[in-house]
């Protein structure tokens, strides 16, 4: 949400609000753990797919998110999982 606000403030030319929002985002990110990269996610997804080759997308996402919850962005996990299912 903060990223969306930053874009909106930038588009509207509201530099005062933009700087405040960027500062708050920087503070918040300092407390959050680093998220996994796409390559790291792909390794986990490939491992789960190889162990469970008959899984459909929904159950695959459930298993992957169970392992990666809080460590990876769900949107990126979905993208990687969809790519692996198509193989």
Short mmCIF file of C-alpha atoms in Angstrom, two decimals:
data_model
loop_
_atom_site.label_atom_id
_atom_site.label_comp_id
_atom_site.label_asym_id
_atom_site.label_seq_id
_atom_site.Cartn_x
_atom_site.Cartn_y
_atom_site.Cartn_z
CA UNK A 1 0.00 0.00 0.00
CA UNK A 2 2.83 2.36 0.79
CA UNK A 3 4.36 1.76 -2.63
CA UNK A 4 1.02 2.67 -4.21
CA UNK A 5 0.88 5.84 -2.14
CA UNK A 6 4.40 6.77 -3.19
CA UNK A 7 3.47 6.40 -6.86
CA UNK A 8 0.27 8.42 -6.37
CA UNK A 9 2.09 11.22 -4.53
CA UNK A 10 4.81 11.31 -7.18
CA UNK A 11 2.22 11.48 -9.98
CA UNK A 12 0.33 14.24 -8.17
CA UNK A 13 3.48 16.26 -7.56
CA UNK A 14 3.05 16.09 -3.78
CA UNK A 15 6.72 16.05 -2.80
CA UNK A 16 5.90 16.77 0.85
CA UNK A 17 3.78 13.65 1.20
CA UNK A 18 6.12 11.65 -1.04
CA UNK A 19 9.14 12.27 1.20
CA UNK A 20 7.19 11.41 4.36
CA UNK A 21 5.85 8.18 2.85
CA UNK A 22 9.29 7.14 1.56
CA UNK A 23 10.78 7.78 5.00
CA UNK A 24 8.10 5.68 6.73
CA UNK A 25 8.58 2.86 4.21
CA UNK A 26 12.32 2.91 4.80
CA UNK A 27 11.78 2.65 8.57
CA UNK A 28 9.32 -0.23 8.22
CA UNK A 29 11.57 -2.12 5.80
CA UNK A 30 14.38 -1.90 8.34
CA UNK A 31 12.38 -4.17 10.65
CA UNK A 32 11.22 -6.67 8.05
CA UNK A 33 13.22 -9.76 7.08
CA UNK A 34 14.61 -9.86 3.56
CA UNK A 35 12.37 -11.66 1.09
CA UNK A 36 13.57 -14.58 -0.99
CA UNK A 37 14.66 -14.01 -4.57
CA UNK A 38 12.87 -15.55 -7.54
CA UNK A 39 15.69 -18.10 -7.95
CA UNK A 40 15.43 -19.16 -4.29
CA UNK A 41 11.67 -19.55 -4.63
CA UNK A 42 12.11 -21.57 -7.83
CA UNK A 43 14.38 -24.06 -6.02
CA UNK A 44 11.74 -24.63 -3.34
CA UNK A 45 8.91 -24.94 -5.87
CA UNK A 46 10.89 -27.38 -8.03
CA UNK A 47 11.68 -29.51 -4.98
CA UNK A 48 8.00 -29.70 -3.99
CA UNK A 49 6.93 -30.44 -7.57
CA UNK A 50 9.51 -33.24 -7.86
CA UNK A 51 8.32 -34.76 -4.57
CA UNK A 52 4.63 -34.38 -5.54
CA UNK A 53 4.41 -34.54 -9.34
CA UNK A 54 0.63 -35.00 -9.46
CA UNK A 55 -0.24 -31.83 -7.50
CA UNK A 56 -2.55 -29.34 -9.13
CA UNK A 57 -1.88 -25.61 -8.77
CA UNK A 58 -3.98 -25.00 -5.64
CA UNK A 59 -2.49 -27.76 -3.50
CA UNK A 60 0.99 -26.89 -4.81
CA UNK A 61 0.56 -23.27 -3.70
CA UNK A 62 -0.62 -24.48 -0.30
CA UNK A 63 2.51 -26.59 0.21
CA UNK A 64 4.85 -23.90 -1.11
CA UNK A 65 3.31 -21.10 0.97
CA UNK A 66 3.39 -23.37 4.01
CA UNK A 67 7.16 -23.53 3.66
CA UNK A 68 7.76 -19.95 2.53
CA UNK A 69 5.22 -18.01 4.59
CA UNK A 70 6.76 -14.72 5.66
CA UNK A 71 9.88 -15.39 3.62
CA UNK A 72 8.62 -14.74 0.09
CA UNK A 73 6.21 -12.48 -1.75
CA UNK A 74 3.04 -14.44 -2.54
CA UNK A 75 2.66 -12.86 -5.97
CA UNK A 76 6.15 -13.95 -6.96
CA UNK A 77 5.54 -17.44 -5.56
CA UNK A 78 2.37 -17.69 -7.67
CA UNK A 79 4.27 -16.64 -10.81
CA UNK A 80 7.02 -19.20 -10.21
CA UNK A 81 4.54 -21.98 -9.36
CA UNK A 82 2.50 -21.31 -12.49
CA UNK A 83 5.67 -21.52 -14.56
CA UNK A 84 6.63 -24.84 -13.00
CA UNK A 85 3.15 -26.35 -13.45
CA UNK A 86 3.29 -25.54 -17.19
CA UNK A 87 6.52 -27.54 -17.63
#
